[in-house]
Structure formats: structure tokens, C-alpha cells
Tab-separated table of C-alpha atoms in Angstrom:
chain	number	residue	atom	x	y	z
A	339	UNK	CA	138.741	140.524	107.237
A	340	UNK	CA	141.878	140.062	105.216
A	341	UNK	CA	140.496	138.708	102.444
A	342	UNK	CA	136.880	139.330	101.109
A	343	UNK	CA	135.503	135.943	100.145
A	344	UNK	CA	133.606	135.326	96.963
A	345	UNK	CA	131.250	132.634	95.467
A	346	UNK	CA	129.878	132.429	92.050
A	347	UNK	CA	126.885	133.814	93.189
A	348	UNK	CA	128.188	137.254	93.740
A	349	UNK	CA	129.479	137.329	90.082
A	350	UNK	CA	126.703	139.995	88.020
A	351	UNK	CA	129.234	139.673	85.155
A	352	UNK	CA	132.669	138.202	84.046
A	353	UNK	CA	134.532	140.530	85.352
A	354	UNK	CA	132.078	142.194	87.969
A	355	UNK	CA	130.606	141.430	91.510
A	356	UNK	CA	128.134	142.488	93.702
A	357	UNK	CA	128.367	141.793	97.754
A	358	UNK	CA	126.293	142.577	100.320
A	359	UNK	CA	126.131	141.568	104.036
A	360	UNK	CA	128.686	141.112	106.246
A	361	UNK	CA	131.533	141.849	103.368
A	362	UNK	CA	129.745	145.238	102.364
A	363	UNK	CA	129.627	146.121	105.748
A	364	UNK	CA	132.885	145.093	106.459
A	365	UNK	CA	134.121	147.065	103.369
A	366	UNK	CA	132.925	150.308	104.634
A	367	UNK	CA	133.078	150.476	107.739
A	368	UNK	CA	136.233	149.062	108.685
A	369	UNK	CA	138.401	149.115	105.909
A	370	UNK	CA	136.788	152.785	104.987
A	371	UNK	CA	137.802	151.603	101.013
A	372	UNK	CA	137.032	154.254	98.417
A	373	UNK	CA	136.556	154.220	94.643
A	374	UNK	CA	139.571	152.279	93.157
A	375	UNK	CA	141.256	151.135	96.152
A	376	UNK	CA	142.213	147.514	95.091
A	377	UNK	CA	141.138	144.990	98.367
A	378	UNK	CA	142.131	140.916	98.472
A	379	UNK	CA	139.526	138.865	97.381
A	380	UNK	CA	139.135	135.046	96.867
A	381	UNK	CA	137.170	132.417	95.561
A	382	UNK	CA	135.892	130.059	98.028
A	383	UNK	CA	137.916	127.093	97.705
A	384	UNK	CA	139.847	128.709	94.944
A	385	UNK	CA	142.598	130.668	94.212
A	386	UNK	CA	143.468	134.715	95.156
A	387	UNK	CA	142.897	137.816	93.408
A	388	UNK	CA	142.343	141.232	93.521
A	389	UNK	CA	138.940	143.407	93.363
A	390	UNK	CA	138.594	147.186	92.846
A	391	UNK	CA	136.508	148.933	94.833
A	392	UNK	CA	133.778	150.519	92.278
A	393	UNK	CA	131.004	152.005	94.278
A	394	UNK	CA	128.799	151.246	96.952
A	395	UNK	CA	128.070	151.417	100.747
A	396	UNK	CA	127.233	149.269	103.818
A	397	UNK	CA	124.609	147.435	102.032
A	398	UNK	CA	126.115	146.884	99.026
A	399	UNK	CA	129.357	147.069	97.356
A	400	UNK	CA	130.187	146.694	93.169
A	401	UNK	CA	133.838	145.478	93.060
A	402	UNK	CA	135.700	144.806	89.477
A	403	UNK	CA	137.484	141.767	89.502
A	404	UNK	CA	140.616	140.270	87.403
A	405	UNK	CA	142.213	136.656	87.474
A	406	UNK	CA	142.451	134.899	90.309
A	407	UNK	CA	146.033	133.821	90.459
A	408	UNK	CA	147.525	133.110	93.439
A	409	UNK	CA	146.782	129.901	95.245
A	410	UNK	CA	145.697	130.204	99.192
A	411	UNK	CA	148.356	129.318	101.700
A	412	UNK	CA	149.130	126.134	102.747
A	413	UNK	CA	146.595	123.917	105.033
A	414	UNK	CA	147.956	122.972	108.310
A	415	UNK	CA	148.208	119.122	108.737
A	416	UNK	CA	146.208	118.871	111.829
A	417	UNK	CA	143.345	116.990	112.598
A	418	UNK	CA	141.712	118.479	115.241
A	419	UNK	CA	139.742	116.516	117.406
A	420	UNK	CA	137.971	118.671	120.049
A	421	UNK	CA	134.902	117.620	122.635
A	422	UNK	CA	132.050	119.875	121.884
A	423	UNK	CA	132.290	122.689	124.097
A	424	UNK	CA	130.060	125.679	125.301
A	425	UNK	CA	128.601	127.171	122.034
A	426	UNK	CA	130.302	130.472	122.279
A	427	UNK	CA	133.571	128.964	123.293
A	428	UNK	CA	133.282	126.409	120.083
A	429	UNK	CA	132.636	129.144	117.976
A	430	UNK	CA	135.944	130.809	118.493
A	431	UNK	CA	137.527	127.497	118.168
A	432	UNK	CA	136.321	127.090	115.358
A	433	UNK	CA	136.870	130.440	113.652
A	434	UNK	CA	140.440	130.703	115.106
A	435	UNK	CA	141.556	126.751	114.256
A	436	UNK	CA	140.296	127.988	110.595
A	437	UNK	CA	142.563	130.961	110.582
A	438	UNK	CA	145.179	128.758	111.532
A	439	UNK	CA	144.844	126.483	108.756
A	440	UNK	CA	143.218	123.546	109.970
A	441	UNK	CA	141.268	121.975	107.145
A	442	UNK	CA	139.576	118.763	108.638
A	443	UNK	CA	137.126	118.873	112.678
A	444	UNK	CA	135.956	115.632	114.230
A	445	UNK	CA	133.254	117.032	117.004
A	446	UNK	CA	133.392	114.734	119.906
A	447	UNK	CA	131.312	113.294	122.917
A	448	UNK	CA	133.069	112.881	125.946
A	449	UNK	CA	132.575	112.416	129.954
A	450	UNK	CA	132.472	115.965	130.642
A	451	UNK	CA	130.966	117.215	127.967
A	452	UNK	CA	127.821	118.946	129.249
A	453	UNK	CA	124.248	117.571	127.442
A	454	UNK	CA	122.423	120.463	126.908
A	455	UNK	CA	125.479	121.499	124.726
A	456	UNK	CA	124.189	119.341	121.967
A	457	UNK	CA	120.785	121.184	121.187
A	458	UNK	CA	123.080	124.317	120.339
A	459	UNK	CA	121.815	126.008	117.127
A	460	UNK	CA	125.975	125.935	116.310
A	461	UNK	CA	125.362	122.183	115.211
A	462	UNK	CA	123.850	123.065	112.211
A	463	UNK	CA	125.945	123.105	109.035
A	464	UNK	CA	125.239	126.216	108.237
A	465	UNK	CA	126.258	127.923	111.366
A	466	UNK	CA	129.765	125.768	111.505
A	467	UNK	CA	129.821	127.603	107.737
A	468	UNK	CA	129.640	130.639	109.224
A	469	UNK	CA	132.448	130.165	111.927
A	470	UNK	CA	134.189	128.770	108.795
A	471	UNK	CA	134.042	131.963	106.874
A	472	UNK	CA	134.673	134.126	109.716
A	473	UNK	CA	138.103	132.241	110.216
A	474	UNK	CA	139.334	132.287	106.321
A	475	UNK	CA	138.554	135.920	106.432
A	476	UNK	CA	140.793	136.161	109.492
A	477	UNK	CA	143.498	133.645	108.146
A	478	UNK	CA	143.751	135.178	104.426
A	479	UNK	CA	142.187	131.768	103.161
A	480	UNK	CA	139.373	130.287	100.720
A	481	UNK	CA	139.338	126.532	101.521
A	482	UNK	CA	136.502	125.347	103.727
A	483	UNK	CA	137.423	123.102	106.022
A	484	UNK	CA	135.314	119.720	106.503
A	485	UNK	CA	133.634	118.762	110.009
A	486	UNK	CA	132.045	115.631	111.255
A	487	UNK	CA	130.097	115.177	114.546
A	488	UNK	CA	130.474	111.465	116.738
A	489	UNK	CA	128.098	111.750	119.285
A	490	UNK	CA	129.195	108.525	120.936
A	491	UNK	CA	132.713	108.153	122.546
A	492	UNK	CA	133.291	104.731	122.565
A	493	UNK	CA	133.083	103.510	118.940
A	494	UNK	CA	134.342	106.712	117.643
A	495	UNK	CA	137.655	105.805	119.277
A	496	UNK	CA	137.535	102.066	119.274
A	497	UNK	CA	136.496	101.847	115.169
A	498	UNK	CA	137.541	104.864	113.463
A	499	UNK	CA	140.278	106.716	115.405
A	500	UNK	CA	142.467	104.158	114.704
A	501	UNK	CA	142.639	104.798	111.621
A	502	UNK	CA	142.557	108.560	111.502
A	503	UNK	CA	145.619	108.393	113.610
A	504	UNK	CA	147.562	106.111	111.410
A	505	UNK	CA	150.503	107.509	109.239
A	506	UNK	CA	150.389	110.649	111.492
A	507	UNK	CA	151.832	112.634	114.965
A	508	UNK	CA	148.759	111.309	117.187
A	509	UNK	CA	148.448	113.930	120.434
A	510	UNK	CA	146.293	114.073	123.378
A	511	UNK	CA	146.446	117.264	124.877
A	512	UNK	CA	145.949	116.243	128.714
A	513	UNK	CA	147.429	118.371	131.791
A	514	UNK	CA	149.088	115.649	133.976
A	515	UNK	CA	150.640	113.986	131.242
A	516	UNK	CA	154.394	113.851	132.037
A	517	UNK	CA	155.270	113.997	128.122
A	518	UNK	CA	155.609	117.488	126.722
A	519	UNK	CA	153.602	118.730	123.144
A	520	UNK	CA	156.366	119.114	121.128
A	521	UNK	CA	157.389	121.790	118.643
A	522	UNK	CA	157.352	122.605	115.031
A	523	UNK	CA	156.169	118.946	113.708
A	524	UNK	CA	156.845	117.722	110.303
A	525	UNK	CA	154.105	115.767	108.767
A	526	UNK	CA	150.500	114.892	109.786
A	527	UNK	CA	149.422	115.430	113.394
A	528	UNK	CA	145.815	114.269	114.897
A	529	UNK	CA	145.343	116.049	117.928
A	530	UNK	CA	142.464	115.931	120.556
A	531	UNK	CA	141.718	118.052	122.616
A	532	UNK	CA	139.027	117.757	125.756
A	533	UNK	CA	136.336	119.269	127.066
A	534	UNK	CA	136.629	122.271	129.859
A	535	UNK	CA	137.226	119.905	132.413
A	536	UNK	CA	139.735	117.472	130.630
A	537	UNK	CA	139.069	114.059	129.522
A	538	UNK	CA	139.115	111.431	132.254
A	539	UNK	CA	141.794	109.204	132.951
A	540	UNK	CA	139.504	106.745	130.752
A	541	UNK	CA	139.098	108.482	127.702
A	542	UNK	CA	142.916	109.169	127.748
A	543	UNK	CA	143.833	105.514	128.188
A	544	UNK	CA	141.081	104.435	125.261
A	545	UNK	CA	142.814	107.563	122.923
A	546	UNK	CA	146.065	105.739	124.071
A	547	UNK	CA	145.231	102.469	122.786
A	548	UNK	CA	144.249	104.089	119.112
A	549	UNK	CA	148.024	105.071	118.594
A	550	UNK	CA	147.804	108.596	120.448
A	551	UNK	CA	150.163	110.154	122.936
A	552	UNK	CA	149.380	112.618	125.664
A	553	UNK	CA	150.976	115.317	125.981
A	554	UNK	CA	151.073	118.553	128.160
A	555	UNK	CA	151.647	121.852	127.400
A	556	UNK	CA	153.162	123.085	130.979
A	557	UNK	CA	151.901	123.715	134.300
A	558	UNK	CA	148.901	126.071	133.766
A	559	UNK	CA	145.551	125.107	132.508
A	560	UNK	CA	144.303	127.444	129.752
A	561	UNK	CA	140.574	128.290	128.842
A	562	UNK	CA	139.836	125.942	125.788
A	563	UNK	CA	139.769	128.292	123.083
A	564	UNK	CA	143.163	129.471	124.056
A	565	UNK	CA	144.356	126.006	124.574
A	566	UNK	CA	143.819	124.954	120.807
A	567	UNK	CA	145.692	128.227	119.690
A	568	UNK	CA	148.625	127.860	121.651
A	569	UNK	CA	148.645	123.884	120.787
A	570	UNK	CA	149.027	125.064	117.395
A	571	UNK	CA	151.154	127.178	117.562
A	572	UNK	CA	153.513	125.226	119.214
A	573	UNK	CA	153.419	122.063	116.572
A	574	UNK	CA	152.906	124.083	113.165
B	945	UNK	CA	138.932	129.392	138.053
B	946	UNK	CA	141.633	126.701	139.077
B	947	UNK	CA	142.532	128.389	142.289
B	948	UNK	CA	140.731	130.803	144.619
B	949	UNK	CA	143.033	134.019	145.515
B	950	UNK	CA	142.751	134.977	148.538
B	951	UNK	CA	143.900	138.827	150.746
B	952	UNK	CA	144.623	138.800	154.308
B	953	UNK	CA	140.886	140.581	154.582
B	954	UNK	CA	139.355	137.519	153.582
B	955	UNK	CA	140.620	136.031	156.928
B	956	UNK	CA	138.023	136.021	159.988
B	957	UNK	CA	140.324	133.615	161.987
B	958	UNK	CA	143.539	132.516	161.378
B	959	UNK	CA	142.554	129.764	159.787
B	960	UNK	CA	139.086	130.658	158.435
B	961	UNK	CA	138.259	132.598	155.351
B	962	UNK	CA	135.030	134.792	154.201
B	963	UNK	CA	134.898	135.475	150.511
B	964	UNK	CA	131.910	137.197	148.865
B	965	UNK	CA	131.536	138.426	144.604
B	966	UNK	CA	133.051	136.232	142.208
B	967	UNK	CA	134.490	134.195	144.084
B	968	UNK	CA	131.792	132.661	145.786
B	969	UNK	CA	129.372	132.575	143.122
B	970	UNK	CA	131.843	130.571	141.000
B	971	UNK	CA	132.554	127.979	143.894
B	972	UNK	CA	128.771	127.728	144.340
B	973	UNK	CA	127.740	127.908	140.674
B	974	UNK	CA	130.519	126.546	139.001
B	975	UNK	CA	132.583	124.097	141.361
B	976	UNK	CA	128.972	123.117	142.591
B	977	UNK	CA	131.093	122.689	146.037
B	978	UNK	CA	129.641	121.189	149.136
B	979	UNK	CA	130.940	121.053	152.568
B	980	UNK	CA	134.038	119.137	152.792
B	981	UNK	CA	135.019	119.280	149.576
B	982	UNK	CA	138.474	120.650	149.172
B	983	UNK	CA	140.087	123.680	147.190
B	984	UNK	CA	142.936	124.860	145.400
B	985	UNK	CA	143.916	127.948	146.842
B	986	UNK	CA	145.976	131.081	147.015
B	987	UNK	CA	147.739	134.090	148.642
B	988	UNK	CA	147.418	136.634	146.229
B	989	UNK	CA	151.351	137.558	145.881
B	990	UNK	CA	151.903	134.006	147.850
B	991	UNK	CA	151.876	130.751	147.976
B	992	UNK	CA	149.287	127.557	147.130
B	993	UNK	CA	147.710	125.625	149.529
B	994	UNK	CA	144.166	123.733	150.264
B	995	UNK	CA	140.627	124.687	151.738
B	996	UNK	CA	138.045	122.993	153.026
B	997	UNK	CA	134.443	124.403	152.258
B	998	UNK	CA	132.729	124.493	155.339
B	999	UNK	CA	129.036	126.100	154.647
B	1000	UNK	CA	127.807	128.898	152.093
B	1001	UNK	CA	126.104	129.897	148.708
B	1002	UNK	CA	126.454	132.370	145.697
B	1003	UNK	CA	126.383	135.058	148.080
B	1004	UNK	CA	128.992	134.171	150.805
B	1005	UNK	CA	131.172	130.971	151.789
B	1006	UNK	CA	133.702	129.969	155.047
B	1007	UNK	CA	136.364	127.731	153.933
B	1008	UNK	CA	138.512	126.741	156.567
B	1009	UNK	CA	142.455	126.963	155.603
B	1010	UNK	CA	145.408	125.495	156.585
B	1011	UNK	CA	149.332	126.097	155.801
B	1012	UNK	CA	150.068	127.399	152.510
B	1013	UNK	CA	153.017	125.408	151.161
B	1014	UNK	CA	153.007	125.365	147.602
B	1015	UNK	CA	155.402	127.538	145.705
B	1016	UNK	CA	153.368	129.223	142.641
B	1017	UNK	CA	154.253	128.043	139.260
B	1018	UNK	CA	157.271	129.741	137.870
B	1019	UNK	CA	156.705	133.161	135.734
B	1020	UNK	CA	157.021	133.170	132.093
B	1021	UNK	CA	160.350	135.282	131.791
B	1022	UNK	CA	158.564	137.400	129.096
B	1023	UNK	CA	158.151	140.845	129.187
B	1024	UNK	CA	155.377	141.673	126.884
B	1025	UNK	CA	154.808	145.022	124.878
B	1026	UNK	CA	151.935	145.529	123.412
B	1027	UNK	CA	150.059	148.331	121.456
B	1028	UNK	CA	146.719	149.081	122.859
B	1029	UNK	CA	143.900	147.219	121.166
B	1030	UNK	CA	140.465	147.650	121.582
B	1031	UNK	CA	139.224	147.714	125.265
B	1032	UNK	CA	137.535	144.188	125.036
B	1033	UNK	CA	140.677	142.433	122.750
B	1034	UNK	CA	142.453	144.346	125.248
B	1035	UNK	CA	141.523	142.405	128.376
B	1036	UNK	CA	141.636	139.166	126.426
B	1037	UNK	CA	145.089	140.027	125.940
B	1038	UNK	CA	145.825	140.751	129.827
B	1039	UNK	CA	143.641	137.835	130.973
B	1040	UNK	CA	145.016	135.537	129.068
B	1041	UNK	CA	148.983	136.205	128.855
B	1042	UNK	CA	148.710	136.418	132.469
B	1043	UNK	CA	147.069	133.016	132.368
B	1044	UNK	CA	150.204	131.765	130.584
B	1045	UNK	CA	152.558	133.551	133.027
B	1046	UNK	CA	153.616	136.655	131.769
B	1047	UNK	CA	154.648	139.036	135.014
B	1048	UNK	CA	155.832	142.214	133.079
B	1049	UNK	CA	153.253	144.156	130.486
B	1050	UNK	CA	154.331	147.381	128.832
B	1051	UNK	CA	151.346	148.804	126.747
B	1052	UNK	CA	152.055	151.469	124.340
B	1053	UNK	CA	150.693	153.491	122.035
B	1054	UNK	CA	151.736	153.408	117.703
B	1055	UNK	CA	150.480	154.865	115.010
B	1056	UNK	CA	147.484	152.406	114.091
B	1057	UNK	CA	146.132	152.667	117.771
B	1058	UNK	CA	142.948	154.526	117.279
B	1059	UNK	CA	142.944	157.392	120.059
B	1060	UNK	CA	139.560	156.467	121.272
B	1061	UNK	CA	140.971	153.652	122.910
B	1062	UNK	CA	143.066	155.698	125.250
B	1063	UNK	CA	140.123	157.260	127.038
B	1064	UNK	CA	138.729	153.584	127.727
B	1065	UNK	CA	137.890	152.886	131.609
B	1066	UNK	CA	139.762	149.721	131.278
B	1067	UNK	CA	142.851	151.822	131.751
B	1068	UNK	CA	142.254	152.327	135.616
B	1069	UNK	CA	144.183	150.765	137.883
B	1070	UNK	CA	141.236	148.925	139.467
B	1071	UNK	CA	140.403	147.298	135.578
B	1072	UNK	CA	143.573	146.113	135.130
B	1073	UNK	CA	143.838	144.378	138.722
B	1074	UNK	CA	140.536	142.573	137.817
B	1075	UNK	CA	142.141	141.160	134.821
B	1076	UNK	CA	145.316	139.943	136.312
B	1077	UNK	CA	142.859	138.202	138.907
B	1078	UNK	CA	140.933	136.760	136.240
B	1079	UNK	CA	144.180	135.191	134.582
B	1080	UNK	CA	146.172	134.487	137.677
B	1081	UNK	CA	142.580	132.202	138.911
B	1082	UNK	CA	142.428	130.369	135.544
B	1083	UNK	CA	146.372	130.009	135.105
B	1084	UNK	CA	146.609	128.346	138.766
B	1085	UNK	CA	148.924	131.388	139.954
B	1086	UNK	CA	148.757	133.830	142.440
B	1087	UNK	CA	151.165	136.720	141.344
B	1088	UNK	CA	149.897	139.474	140.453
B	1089	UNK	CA	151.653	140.746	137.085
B	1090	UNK	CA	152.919	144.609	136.734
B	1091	UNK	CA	151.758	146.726	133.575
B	1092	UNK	CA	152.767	150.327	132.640
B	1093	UNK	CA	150.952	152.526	130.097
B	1094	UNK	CA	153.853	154.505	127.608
B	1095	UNK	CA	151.481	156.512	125.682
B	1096	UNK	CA	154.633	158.558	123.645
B	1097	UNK	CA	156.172	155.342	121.289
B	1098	UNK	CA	158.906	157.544	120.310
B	1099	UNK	CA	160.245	158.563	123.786
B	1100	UNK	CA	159.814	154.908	125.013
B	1101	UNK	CA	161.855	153.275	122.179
B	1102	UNK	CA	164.006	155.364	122.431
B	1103	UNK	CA	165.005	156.141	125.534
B	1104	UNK	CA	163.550	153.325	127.465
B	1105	UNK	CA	163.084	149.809	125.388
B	1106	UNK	CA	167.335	149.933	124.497
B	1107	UNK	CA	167.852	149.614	128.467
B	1108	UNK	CA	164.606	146.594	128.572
B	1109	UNK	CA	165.988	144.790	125.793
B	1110	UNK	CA	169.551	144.671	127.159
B	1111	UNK	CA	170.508	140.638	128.138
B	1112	UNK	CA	166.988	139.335	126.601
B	1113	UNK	CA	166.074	138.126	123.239
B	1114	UNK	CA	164.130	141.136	121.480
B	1115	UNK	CA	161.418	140.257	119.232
B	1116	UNK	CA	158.916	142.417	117.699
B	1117	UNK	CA	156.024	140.515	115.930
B	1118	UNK	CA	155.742	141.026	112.201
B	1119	UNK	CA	153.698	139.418	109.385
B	1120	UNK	CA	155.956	140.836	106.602
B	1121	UNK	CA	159.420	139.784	108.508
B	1122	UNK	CA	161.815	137.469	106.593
B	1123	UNK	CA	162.043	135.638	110.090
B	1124	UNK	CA	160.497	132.780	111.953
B	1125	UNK	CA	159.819	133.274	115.629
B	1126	UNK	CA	161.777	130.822	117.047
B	1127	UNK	CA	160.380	128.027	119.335
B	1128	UNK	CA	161.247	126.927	123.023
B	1129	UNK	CA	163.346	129.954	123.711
B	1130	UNK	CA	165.274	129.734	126.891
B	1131	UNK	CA	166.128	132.947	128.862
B	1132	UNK	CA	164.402	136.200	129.174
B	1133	UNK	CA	162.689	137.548	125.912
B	1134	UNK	CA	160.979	140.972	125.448
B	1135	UNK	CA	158.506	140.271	123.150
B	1136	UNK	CA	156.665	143.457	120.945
B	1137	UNK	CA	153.119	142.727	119.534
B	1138	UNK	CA	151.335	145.590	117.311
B	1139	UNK	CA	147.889	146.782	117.169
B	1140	UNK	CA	145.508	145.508	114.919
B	1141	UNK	CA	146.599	146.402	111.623
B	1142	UNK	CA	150.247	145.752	113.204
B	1143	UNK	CA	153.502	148.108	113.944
B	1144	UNK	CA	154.229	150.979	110.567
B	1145	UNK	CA	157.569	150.174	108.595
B	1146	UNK	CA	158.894	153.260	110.848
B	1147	UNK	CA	157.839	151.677	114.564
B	1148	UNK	CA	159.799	148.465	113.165
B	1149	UNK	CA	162.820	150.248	112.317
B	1150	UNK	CA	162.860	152.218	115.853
B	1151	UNK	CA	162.398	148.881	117.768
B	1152	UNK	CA	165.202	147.300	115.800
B	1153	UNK	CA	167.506	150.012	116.416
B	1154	UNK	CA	166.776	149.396	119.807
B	1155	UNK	CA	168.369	145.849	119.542
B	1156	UNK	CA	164.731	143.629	119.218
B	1157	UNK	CA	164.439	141.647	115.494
B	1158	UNK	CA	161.154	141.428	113.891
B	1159	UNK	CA	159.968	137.593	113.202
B	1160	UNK	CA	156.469	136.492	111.585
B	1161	UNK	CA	154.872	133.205	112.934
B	1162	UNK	CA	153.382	132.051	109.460
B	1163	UNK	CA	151.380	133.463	106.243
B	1164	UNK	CA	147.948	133.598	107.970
B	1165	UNK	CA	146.910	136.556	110.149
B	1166	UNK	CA	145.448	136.322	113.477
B	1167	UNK	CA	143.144	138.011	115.815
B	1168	UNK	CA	145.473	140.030	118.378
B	1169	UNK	CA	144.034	138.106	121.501
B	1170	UNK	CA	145.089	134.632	119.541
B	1171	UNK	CA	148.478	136.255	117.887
B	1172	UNK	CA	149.797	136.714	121.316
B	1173	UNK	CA	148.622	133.430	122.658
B	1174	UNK	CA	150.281	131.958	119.804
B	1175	UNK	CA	153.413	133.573	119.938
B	1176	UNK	CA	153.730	133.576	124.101
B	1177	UNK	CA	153.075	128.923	123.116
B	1178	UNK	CA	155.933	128.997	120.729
B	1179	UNK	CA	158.652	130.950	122.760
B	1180	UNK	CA	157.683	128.992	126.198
């Protein structure tokens, strides 16, 4: 964690919180902080401060808090579109896209998308919260990012990605394209990226016709999770 | 796994191959193969070529092969440093920059490596050659990347890293650098990536002095698995 997230919730007093959880543990046992060491803190979607440690342990941790004056770092200007994957391997998309900075997820069906990946516990908001707070506390960030879920290809693409992709950098991230992802991108970007397995030649043509371009990212497939990183990383 | 590697003991005629483990359980499981069917293959340290699967399960499969013609896709002319992470970020990190092509590892130790890590059983030969597989199948190669362990920093940077810097672009990944890590680099780069918690003030200076300049890749931090994925996107 390199910043210790906060909610109103935690607040016991103006100037006071209480955390338990994940954070205390975190707290303890990995950052090993002691009575007035000062640690990052921040309000979920709202600015940065700084806490001082007070007392506590593992289970639960007093920190003194002051303003909260610094604003979190810039959001990437991505939209990334990505087919649902295996839960584990959406998970760390999820959490490392959100260190990253991106602020807005489209979920999508595809081809090659297996089935039984839609009765995944993940699907439920609160778990994507999770994998949202795991990433902020990774990236140094507060704002929680937005995700929606289109279970159906076709008019997903054909009635609303039109008009994502509009006014942006729209990118389809597809292996045997002959156009390369390019680098360091001003302005919006939508970018979609497919299941393990790729899209099909279909999918890529329909993504095509709603204003996107696919690229490739050289000659060696990547596991997904490491795909979306290195996609990026290469564009922001 | 986009290719199956293959050794010359996989080979029960000259143009028919055994394979057993992994291997066979991912062609079975995975690939859901049936006779006929045709794979991407490898010579481990060789080149790319096809085989036809010709009867087997999980346990054991005969693919017949013929001439291996394809050259293996070209190396990533990084050589990549890194400070010894946790066993299991560790292998992420050898899997997959070896995925992405890197041919040249250099693991050392620094100040924030926690000693524990050292006596990990990842560090056997054997480990390491199972990771390099692991990559080399999912990246689409078949060349099987060097790594040496330098477990003294200061002897290393200083008597070694001037000599692997000299005639490549030294970089040594930073949050706190003034510096952007440039994109698209052409030309060999030896590329430095910390432990988590990253390199002290001190190990900066050293690898400076040894001609390498420290560059960040953005506010946020990473995990070190995704950190070198990201950087290894932007330079190639």
C-alpha cells in the first residue's frame, strides 16, 4: 500500500481515525509503523494527506489526521475495454489498470470468452470495489474508477461503442494486425482488449466499423494481464 | 503456451516426438487437440516449425514433426538487472520478461532485499530453467535466456556493471528521478529495476557513476512484476 485509504466512516473525531482490516494489518505488518511515524493517507475520491501513527496493532490502528491537501494524480485517459476473463486473471487487471490510472471499465462478451466465467463471484460490485481499492493503494490514488458490464457483443458495439469512441484514440489490441500501438498518446484513447484467445476476425472488423483501429504490440503474445500493462505503458 | 519446446530426447524417430508433464497435459487440457490437428513448435535453443498430433492424453502424446524452418522471433536487446524480489514476484518477473524477449538477466542483491529471499529454492538452476520455459512457451520463442545471481551490489557496480553498460543506453528505474523513461528505444539498453521499496539514494548514485541514468515512468507506483512489464513495453 502506498497510500492508506480513508472513508468518512473511519473518522471517530475531526481530527482522529480508527482502521481496521486490511489497512491495520497492512500498517503493522508491512510497513512495521511505530508511534508518530507520519504514513500517506487519502480520502476516497478526495484529496491527500497525512496521518500519524498513534497506537494500535494488526486489528486496529488510531491514526491523527490533518488537512487533506494535495489532490491525487492525474487519471489516465483510457477507456479500457477488456472481454471478461478468468476471475483471477481479471482481478489483476483490474487492480493493476487502477494503479495505472484508468478511471472508466466496460466488461465485455465476446466469442471466446468462456461461459462459466460469468457466474464468477468477481461480478459483484462489491468485489470489483475491492480490486478497486487494492489498485489505488498500489497506484498512490483515491478516485474509484466506474465499471459497466455488456453481456451481449453485438449491440454493445453496434449502439454504444460508437459513441464511446468518438472524440478519442480508438485501439484494438489484436496480434496480426499489421499497424503498430503507438506511443505516448495525447488525448483520450478507448482501447479494447480481447479475451485469452483474441477476438475473432469478426469482432475486430465490427470494433473497426465503430471508429477503432487495431493495433499490435509486436511479435509475441503476452498473458492478458500483462498485455493491458504493457499496452499502457506504451500509450500513457 | 503458444509453442511446444521441444529437446532432442523428446525424439523417438527422426521425425516423431514423445512428450510427457506439462506439456502434454496442456495440449490435452488446454489446446483440447485431436489427431491431426497441427502445432506450433520448437527446438529449445532452435528454430520453429509444425506438428501434427497423432494419438495421446494428459499423460503422454506422439506428434509427428517435420523440418523446422522458422527463425525464432528476434531477442529484446535488453539486458535486465534486477534486485531480488520475493520468490513468487520473482518468477513473475522471469516468466514474463522472458515472454517479452529479454535474453540477458542479472539479479542482484541491494539494500531493501530482505535476506530471506536469498535462501529461496527458486534460486536453483533447475527453478530458473522452468521459468524461462514457461516464458519462452507463452512468448512463442524457443531461446532459452541466461541469468546470473551478483549477491555483493557493491563489487558488481563497481567493478562489473561500468564494463555492461559500455555502448548501451543505461537506465536504472526510479520513482523520484527528474526523468522520463524514454519510449521506442533503439539499440541495446541495460535496464536496472529495484526491489520493492526500490534502489537507496546510495545504490542510485553507484549505478550512475557507472554511466546508467535513473528515469521514473509516471507518479503512480507499481507492483514489481507490472513495473518491469511496463518499462520492458515502453523501451521496445
Amino acid at each position: 500500500m502506498n497510500i492508506i485509504l480513508l472513508e468518512k466512516d473511519d473518522f471517530i473525531d475531526v481530527s482522529r481515525v480508527s482502521i481496521t482490516g486490511h489497512r491495520s494489518e497492512h500498517i503493522s505488518a508491512v510497513l512495521r509503523a511505530e508511534p508518530g511515524q507520519t504514513l500517506k493517507i487519502g480520502m476516497i475520491n478526495g484529496n491527500i494527506g497525512q496521518g500519524i501513527f498513534i497506537a494500535g496493532d494488526s486489528q486496529h490502528i488510531e491514526l491523527e489526521v490533518g488537512d487533506f491537501t494535495i489532490a491525487p494524480p492525474a487519471p489516465l485517459p483510457i477507456t479500457l475495454i477488456v472481454a471478461m476473463q478468468r476471475p483471477k486473471t481479471m482481478k489483476k487487471i483490474i487492480q493493476s489498470a487502477t494503479a495505472m490510472g484508468v478511471k472508466r471499465f466496460i466488461i465485455i462478451e465476446t466469442w471466446k470468452v468462456e461461459k462459466s466465467y460469468w457466474s464468477s463471484p468477481l461480478l459483484q460490485p462489491r468485489e470489483f470495489e475491492e480490486q478497486f481499492r487494492l489498485g489505488l493503494a498500489q497506484g498512490g490514488d483515491t478516485v474509484v474508477p466506474t465499471i459497466i458490464i455488456k453481456k451481449r457483443f453485438k449491440p454493445f458495439v453496434e449502439d454504444e461503442l460508437p459513441g464511446i469512441v468518438n472524440g478519442t484514440l480508438g485501439l484494438v489490441a489484436h496480434p496480426t494486425a499489421t499497424e503498430l500501438c503507438p506511443y505516448n498518446v495525447n488525448g483520450q484513447v478507448t482501447l479494447a482488449i480481447g479475451p485469452e484467445g483474441g477476438f475473432t476476425a469478426y469482432e475486430v472488423d465490427k470494433m473497426s466499423a465503430a471508429g477503432m483501429l487495431a493495433v499490435n504490440i509486436g511479435p509475441r503474445p503476452l498473458r492478458s494481464e500483462f498485455a493491458v500493462t504493457a499496452i499502457l505503458a506504451r500509450l500513457s
